[in-house]
Amino acid sequence: CTKGTEVSDLFCTTYVMGATDAAINLDRVMSPGEPHFCLPSGVQPKQLVEIVKDYIRDNPADRADVAGEMADVALMRAFPCR
């Protein structure tokens, strides 16, 4: 997600959106009514990518973790359910 090329940006966005969709669907199956995060209406893919990139940049110790887990944590912190 750091190369800044069109292909890299597309891959990054696709990955983050896939991780987001997977987390949402897993929550629906595993813990209905108790989602890990609550996305606001109208949130854009670019916003989600920036949140995940910021989390990875700000938490270098977590970079060895699974990327999908880092995306989940980033989104939980950015969009907690109230």
mmCIF file of N, CA and C in Angstrom:
data_model
loop_
_atom_site.group_PDB
_atom_site.id
_atom_site.type_symbol
_atom_site.label_atom_id
_atom_site.label_comp_id
_atom_site.label_asym_id
_atom_site.label_seq_id
_atom_site.Cartn_x
_atom_site.Cartn_y
_atom_site.Cartn_z
ATOM 1 N N CYS A 1 0.804 -1.201 0.000
ATOM 2 C CA CYS A 1 0.000 0.000 0.000
ATOM 3 C C CYS A 1 0.847 1.264 0.000
ATOM 4 N N THR A 2 2.141 1.125 -0.162
ATOM 5 C CA THR A 2 3.001 2.300 -0.061
ATOM 6 C C THR A 2 3.668 2.706 -1.365
ATOM 7 N N LYS A 3 3.529 1.905 -2.417
ATOM 8 C CA LYS A 3 4.226 2.216 -3.668
ATOM 9 C C LYS A 3 3.642 3.413 -4.396
ATOM 10 N N GLY A 4 2.350 3.633 -4.242
ATOM 11 C CA GLY A 4 1.725 4.785 -4.878
ATOM 12 C C GLY A 4 1.430 4.617 -6.361
ATOM 13 N N THR A 5 1.602 3.404 -6.871
ATOM 14 C CA THR A 5 1.250 3.173 -8.274
ATOM 15 C C THR A 5 -0.226 2.831 -8.365
ATOM 16 N N GLU A 6 -0.773 2.974 -9.543
ATOM 17 C CA GLU A 6 -2.193 2.667 -9.741
ATOM 18 C C GLU A 6 -2.492 1.206 -9.389
ATOM 19 N N VAL A 7 -1.623 0.305 -9.811
ATOM 20 C CA VAL A 7 -1.830 -1.122 -9.541
ATOM 21 C C VAL A 7 -1.732 -1.395 -8.042
ATOM 22 N N SER A 8 -0.730 -0.819 -7.389
ATOM 23 C CA SER A 8 -0.558 -1.012 -5.947
ATOM 24 C C SER A 8 -1.751 -0.458 -5.177
ATOM 25 N N ASP A 9 -2.214 0.717 -5.554
ATOM 26 C CA ASP A 9 -3.370 1.318 -4.887
ATOM 27 C C ASP A 9 -4.619 0.468 -5.071
ATOM 28 N N LEU A 10 -4.816 -0.070 -6.258
ATOM 29 C CA LEU A 10 -5.968 -0.928 -6.524
ATOM 30 C C LEU A 10 -5.887 -2.204 -5.698
ATOM 31 N N PHE A 11 -4.717 -2.814 -5.650
ATOM 32 C CA PHE A 11 -4.532 -4.023 -4.859
ATOM 33 C C PHE A 11 -4.806 -3.740 -3.385
ATOM 34 N N CYS A 12 -4.280 -2.636 -2.883
ATOM 35 C CA CYS A 12 -4.459 -2.262 -1.486
ATOM 36 C C CYS A 12 -5.938 -2.056 -1.166
ATOM 37 N N THR A 13 -6.623 -1.308 -1.988
ATOM 38 C CA THR A 13 -8.047 -1.054 -1.771
ATOM 39 C C THR A 13 -8.840 -2.350 -1.812
ATOM 40 N N THR A 14 -8.535 -3.203 -2.763
ATOM 41 C CA THR A 14 -9.234 -4.479 -2.878
ATOM 42 C C THR A 14 -9.007 -5.341 -1.644
ATOM 43 N N TYR A 15 -7.772 -5.361 -1.160
ATOM 44 C CA TYR A 15 -7.461 -6.158 0.032
ATOM 45 C C TYR A 15 -8.217 -5.629 1.255
ATOM 46 N N VAL A 16 -8.152 -4.326 1.482
ATOM 47 C CA VAL A 16 -8.818 -3.745 2.649
ATOM 48 C C VAL A 16 -10.324 -3.954 2.572
ATOM 49 N N MET A 17 -10.906 -3.779 1.408
ATOM 50 C CA MET A 17 -12.348 -3.977 1.268
ATOM 51 C C MET A 17 -12.718 -5.441 1.495
ATOM 52 N N GLY A 18 -11.889 -6.350 1.015
ATOM 53 C CA GLY A 18 -12.133 -7.777 1.238
ATOM 54 C C GLY A 18 -12.045 -8.131 2.714
ATOM 55 N N ALA A 19 -11.027 -7.597 3.392
ATOM 56 C CA ALA A 19 -10.880 -7.847 4.827
ATOM 57 C C ALA A 19 -12.065 -7.265 5.591
ATOM 58 N N THR A 20 -12.521 -6.093 5.187
ATOM 59 C CA THR A 20 -13.669 -5.453 5.834
ATOM 60 C C THR A 20 -14.925 -6.287 5.638
ATOM 61 N N ASP A 21 -15.184 -6.707 4.405
ATOM 62 C CA ASP A 21 -16.361 -7.537 4.121
ATOM 63 C C ASP A 21 -16.304 -8.853 4.876
ATOM 64 N N ALA A 22 -15.124 -9.468 4.930
ATOM 65 C CA ALA A 22 -14.975 -10.741 5.644
ATOM 66 C C ALA A 22 -15.278 -10.565 7.127
ATOM 67 N N ALA A 23 -14.776 -9.488 7.736
ATOM 68 C CA ALA A 23 -15.025 -9.245 9.163
ATOM 69 C C ALA A 23 -16.506 -9.012 9.427
ATOM 70 N N ILE A 24 -17.140 -8.251 8.570
ATOM 71 C CA ILE A 24 -18.576 -7.973 8.744
ATOM 72 C C ILE A 24 -19.376 -9.264 8.632
ATOM 73 N N ASN A 25 -19.080 -10.070 7.637
ATOM 74 C CA ASN A 25 -19.824 -11.318 7.446
ATOM 75 C C ASN A 25 -19.526 -12.335 8.538
ATOM 76 N N LEU A 26 -18.292 -12.388 9.014
ATOM 77 C CA LEU A 26 -17.953 -13.293 10.106
ATOM 78 C C LEU A 26 -18.707 -12.884 11.373
ATOM 79 N N ASP A 27 -18.785 -11.584 11.621
ATOM 80 C CA ASP A 27 -19.558 -11.103 12.772
ATOM 81 C C ASP A 27 -21.013 -11.529 12.671
ATOM 82 N N ARG A 28 -21.586 -11.442 11.496
ATOM 83 C CA ARG A 28 -22.998 -11.810 11.315
ATOM 84 C C ARG A 28 -23.240 -13.278 11.642
ATOM 85 N N VAL A 29 -22.264 -14.117 11.342
ATOM 86 C CA VAL A 29 -22.406 -15.549 11.573
ATOM 87 C C VAL A 29 -22.022 -15.925 13.004
ATOM 88 N N MET A 30 -20.895 -15.412 13.469
ATOM 89 C CA MET A 30 -20.342 -15.838 14.755
ATOM 90 C C MET A 30 -20.917 -15.084 15.959
ATOM 91 N N SER A 31 -21.250 -13.829 15.773
ATOM 92 C CA SER A 31 -21.753 -13.049 16.904
ATOM 93 C C SER A 31 -22.817 -12.054 16.431
ATOM 94 N N PRO A 32 -23.972 -12.566 16.026
ATOM 95 C CA PRO A 32 -25.028 -11.679 15.537
ATOM 96 C C PRO A 32 -25.383 -10.613 16.576
ATOM 97 N N GLY A 33 -25.498 -9.385 16.116
ATOM 98 C CA GLY A 33 -25.859 -8.296 17.006
ATOM 99 C C GLY A 33 -24.703 -7.724 17.804
ATOM 100 N N GLU A 34 -23.497 -8.300 17.655
ATOM 101 C CA GLU A 34 -22.331 -7.820 18.390
ATOM 102 C C GLU A 34 -21.153 -7.619 17.428
ATOM 103 N N PRO A 35 -21.266 -6.678 16.506
ATOM 104 C CA PRO A 35 -20.194 -6.482 15.526
ATOM 105 C C PRO A 35 -18.932 -5.902 16.168
ATOM 106 N N HIS A 36 -17.792 -6.194 15.538
ATOM 107 C CA HIS A 36 -16.509 -5.663 16.006
ATOM 108 C C HIS A 36 -16.414 -4.155 15.772
ATOM 109 N N PHE A 37 -17.001 -3.710 14.672
ATOM 110 C CA PHE A 37 -16.982 -2.284 14.342
ATOM 111 C C PHE A 37 -18.264 -1.942 13.613
ATOM 112 N N CYS A 38 -18.578 -0.659 13.599
ATOM 113 C CA CYS A 38 -19.810 -0.195 12.961
ATOM 114 C C CYS A 38 -19.462 0.925 11.981
ATOM 115 N N LEU A 39 -19.441 0.596 10.721
ATOM 116 C CA LEU A 39 -19.102 1.583 9.701
ATOM 117 C C LEU A 39 -20.235 2.593 9.552
ATOM 118 N N PRO A 40 -19.888 3.870 9.494
ATOM 119 C CA PRO A 40 -20.931 4.866 9.270
ATOM 120 C C PRO A 40 -21.437 4.802 7.834
ATOM 121 N N SER A 41 -22.646 5.234 7.666
ATOM 122 C CA SER A 41 -23.228 5.280 6.328
ATOM 123 C C SER A 41 -22.388 6.203 5.446
ATOM 124 N N GLY A 42 -22.104 5.758 4.248
ATOM 125 C CA GLY A 42 -21.406 6.591 3.290
ATOM 126 C C GLY A 42 -19.890 6.564 3.376
ATOM 127 N N VAL A 43 -19.340 5.752 4.272
ATOM 128 C CA VAL A 43 -17.881 5.679 4.347
ATOM 129 C C VAL A 43 -17.343 5.147 3.016
ATOM 130 N N GLN A 44 -16.267 5.729 2.549
ATOM 131 C CA GLN A 44 -15.705 5.398 1.241
ATOM 132 C C GLN A 44 -14.501 4.455 1.380
ATOM 133 N N PRO A 45 -14.289 3.591 0.386
ATOM 134 C CA PRO A 45 -13.134 2.687 0.433
ATOM 135 C C PRO A 45 -11.816 3.401 0.698
ATOM 136 N N LYS A 46 -11.630 4.559 0.098
ATOM 137 C CA LYS A 46 -10.384 5.296 0.295
ATOM 138 C C LYS A 46 -10.185 5.650 1.768
ATOM 139 N N GLN A 47 -11.262 5.983 2.458
ATOM 140 C CA GLN A 47 -11.179 6.292 3.879
ATOM 141 C C GLN A 47 -10.733 5.065 4.674
ATOM 142 N N LEU A 48 -11.297 3.917 4.349
ATOM 143 C CA LEU A 48 -10.933 2.683 5.045
ATOM 144 C C LEU A 48 -9.462 2.353 4.825
ATOM 145 N N VAL A 49 -8.993 2.526 3.602
ATOM 146 C CA VAL A 49 -7.588 2.265 3.291
ATOM 147 C C VAL A 49 -6.692 3.184 4.108
ATOM 148 N N GLU A 50 -7.025 4.448 4.186
ATOM 149 C CA GLU A 50 -6.202 5.399 4.944
ATOM 150 C C GLU A 50 -6.172 5.045 6.423
ATOM 151 N N ILE A 51 -7.290 4.619 6.966
ATOM 152 C CA ILE A 51 -7.351 4.223 8.379
ATOM 153 C C ILE A 51 -6.436 3.034 8.635
ATOM 154 N N VAL A 52 -6.494 2.044 7.754
ATOM 155 C CA VAL A 52 -5.654 0.852 7.919
ATOM 156 C C VAL A 52 -4.182 1.212 7.726
ATOM 157 N N LYS A 53 -3.874 1.998 6.721
ATOM 158 C CA LYS A 53 -2.481 2.411 6.502
ATOM 159 C C LYS A 53 -1.945 3.197 7.699
ATOM 160 N N ASP A 54 -2.751 4.089 8.244
ATOM 161 C CA ASP A 54 -2.332 4.867 9.413
ATOM 162 C C ASP A 54 -2.058 3.950 10.603
ATOM 163 N N TYR A 55 -2.938 2.968 10.799
ATOM 164 C CA TYR A 55 -2.752 2.031 11.914
ATOM 165 C C TYR A 55 -1.434 1.270 11.756
ATOM 166 N N ILE A 56 -1.179 0.777 10.568
ATOM 167 C CA ILE A 56 0.057 0.019 10.326
ATOM 168 C C ILE A 56 1.278 0.916 10.541
ATOM 169 N N ARG A 57 1.216 2.136 10.055
ATOM 170 C CA ARG A 57 2.330 3.073 10.235
ATOM 171 C C ARG A 57 2.551 3.390 11.708
ATOM 172 N N ASP A 58 1.470 3.573 12.462
ATOM 173 C CA ASP A 58 1.557 3.989 13.855
ATOM 174 C C ASP A 58 1.816 2.840 14.833
ATOM 175 N N ASN A 59 1.738 1.606 14.357
ATOM 176 C CA ASN A 59 1.912 0.435 15.222
ATOM 177 C C ASN A 59 2.905 -0.541 14.601
ATOM 178 N N PRO A 60 4.168 -0.142 14.480
ATOM 179 C CA PRO A 60 5.148 -0.987 13.806
ATOM 180 C C PRO A 60 5.346 -2.350 14.468
ATOM 181 N N ALA A 61 5.117 -2.453 15.755
ATOM 182 C CA ALA A 61 5.279 -3.736 16.444
ATOM 183 C C ALA A 61 4.258 -4.768 15.976
ATOM 184 N N ASP A 62 3.137 -4.304 15.423
ATOM 185 C CA ASP A 62 2.078 -5.210 14.964
ATOM 186 C C ASP A 62 2.264 -5.683 13.525
ATOM 187 N N ARG A 63 3.272 -5.193 12.852
ATOM 188 C CA ARG A 63 3.432 -5.500 11.426
ATOM 189 C C ARG A 63 3.668 -6.973 11.137
ATOM 190 N N ALA A 64 4.066 -7.740 12.135
ATOM 191 C CA ALA A 64 4.258 -9.176 11.932
ATOM 192 C C ALA A 64 2.936 -9.937 12.018
ATOM 193 N N ASP A 65 1.875 -9.252 12.449
ATOM 194 C CA ASP A 65 0.558 -9.886 12.556
ATOM 195 C C ASP A 65 -0.051 -10.106 11.173
ATOM 196 N N VAL A 66 -1.097 -10.893 11.143
ATOM 197 C CA VAL A 66 -1.834 -11.125 9.907
ATOM 198 C C VAL A 66 -2.462 -9.800 9.461
ATOM 199 N N ALA A 67 -2.328 -9.466 8.199
ATOM 200 C CA ALA A 67 -2.798 -8.177 7.692
ATOM 201 C C ALA A 67 -4.297 -7.981 7.927
ATOM 202 N N GLY A 68 -5.075 -9.028 7.746
ATOM 203 C CA GLY A 68 -6.510 -8.920 7.968
ATOM 204 C C GLY A 68 -6.848 -8.575 9.409
ATOM 205 N N GLU A 69 -6.061 -9.099 10.349
ATOM 206 C CA GLU A 69 -6.280 -8.784 11.759
ATOM 207 C C GLU A 69 -5.941 -7.323 12.040
ATOM 208 N N MET A 70 -4.882 -6.829 11.411
ATOM 209 C CA MET A 70 -4.530 -5.420 11.592
ATOM 210 C C MET A 70 -5.639 -4.525 11.052
ATOM 211 N N ALA A 71 -6.214 -4.893 9.921
ATOM 212 C CA ALA A 71 -7.319 -4.114 9.355
ATOM 213 C C ALA A 71 -8.501 -4.127 10.307
ATOM 214 N N ASP A 72 -8.805 -5.273 10.893
ATOM 215 C CA ASP A 72 -9.921 -5.390 11.828
ATOM 216 C C ASP A 72 -9.708 -4.497 13.050
ATOM 217 N N VAL A 73 -8.513 -4.529 13.620
ATOM 218 C CA VAL A 73 -8.210 -3.706 14.785
ATOM 219 C C VAL A 73 -8.294 -2.222 14.430
ATOM 220 N N ALA A 74 -7.743 -1.867 13.281
ATOM 221 C CA ALA A 74 -7.785 -0.463 12.848
ATOM 222 C C ALA A 74 -9.224 0.031 12.730
ATOM 223 N N LEU A 75 -10.075 -0.792 12.153
ATOM 224 C CA LEU A 75 -11.472 -0.391 11.974
ATOM 225 C C LEU A 75 -12.237 -0.391 13.289
ATOM 226 N N MET A 76 -11.894 -1.309 14.197
ATOM 227 C CA MET A 76 -12.540 -1.308 15.523
ATOM 228 C C MET A 76 -12.213 -0.017 16.261
ATOM 229 N N ARG A 77 -10.970 0.429 16.142
ATOM 230 C CA ARG A 77 -10.572 1.664 16.835
ATOM 231 C C ARG A 77 -11.205 2.900 16.179
ATOM 232 N N ALA A 78 -11.295 2.877 14.874
ATOM 233 C CA ALA A 78 -11.838 4.040 14.158
ATOM 234 C C ALA A 78 -13.359 4.125 14.217
ATOM 235 N N PHE A 79 -14.021 2.969 14.249
ATOM 236 C CA PHE A 79 -15.475 2.931 14.176
ATOM 237 C C PHE A 79 -16.064 2.017 15.261
ATOM 238 N N PRO A 80 -15.849 2.370 16.529
ATOM 239 C CA PRO A 80 -16.419 1.516 17.578
ATOM 240 C C PRO A 80 -17.953 1.588 17.545
ATOM 241 N N CYS A 81 -18.577 0.500 17.917
ATOM 242 C CA CYS A 81 -20.034 0.492 18.018
ATOM 243 C C CYS A 81 -20.421 1.140 19.333
ATOM 244 N N ARG A 82 -21.385 1.945 19.309
ATOM 245 C CA ARG A 82 -21.816 2.673 20.520
ATOM 246 C C ARG A 82 -22.918 1.926 21.216
#
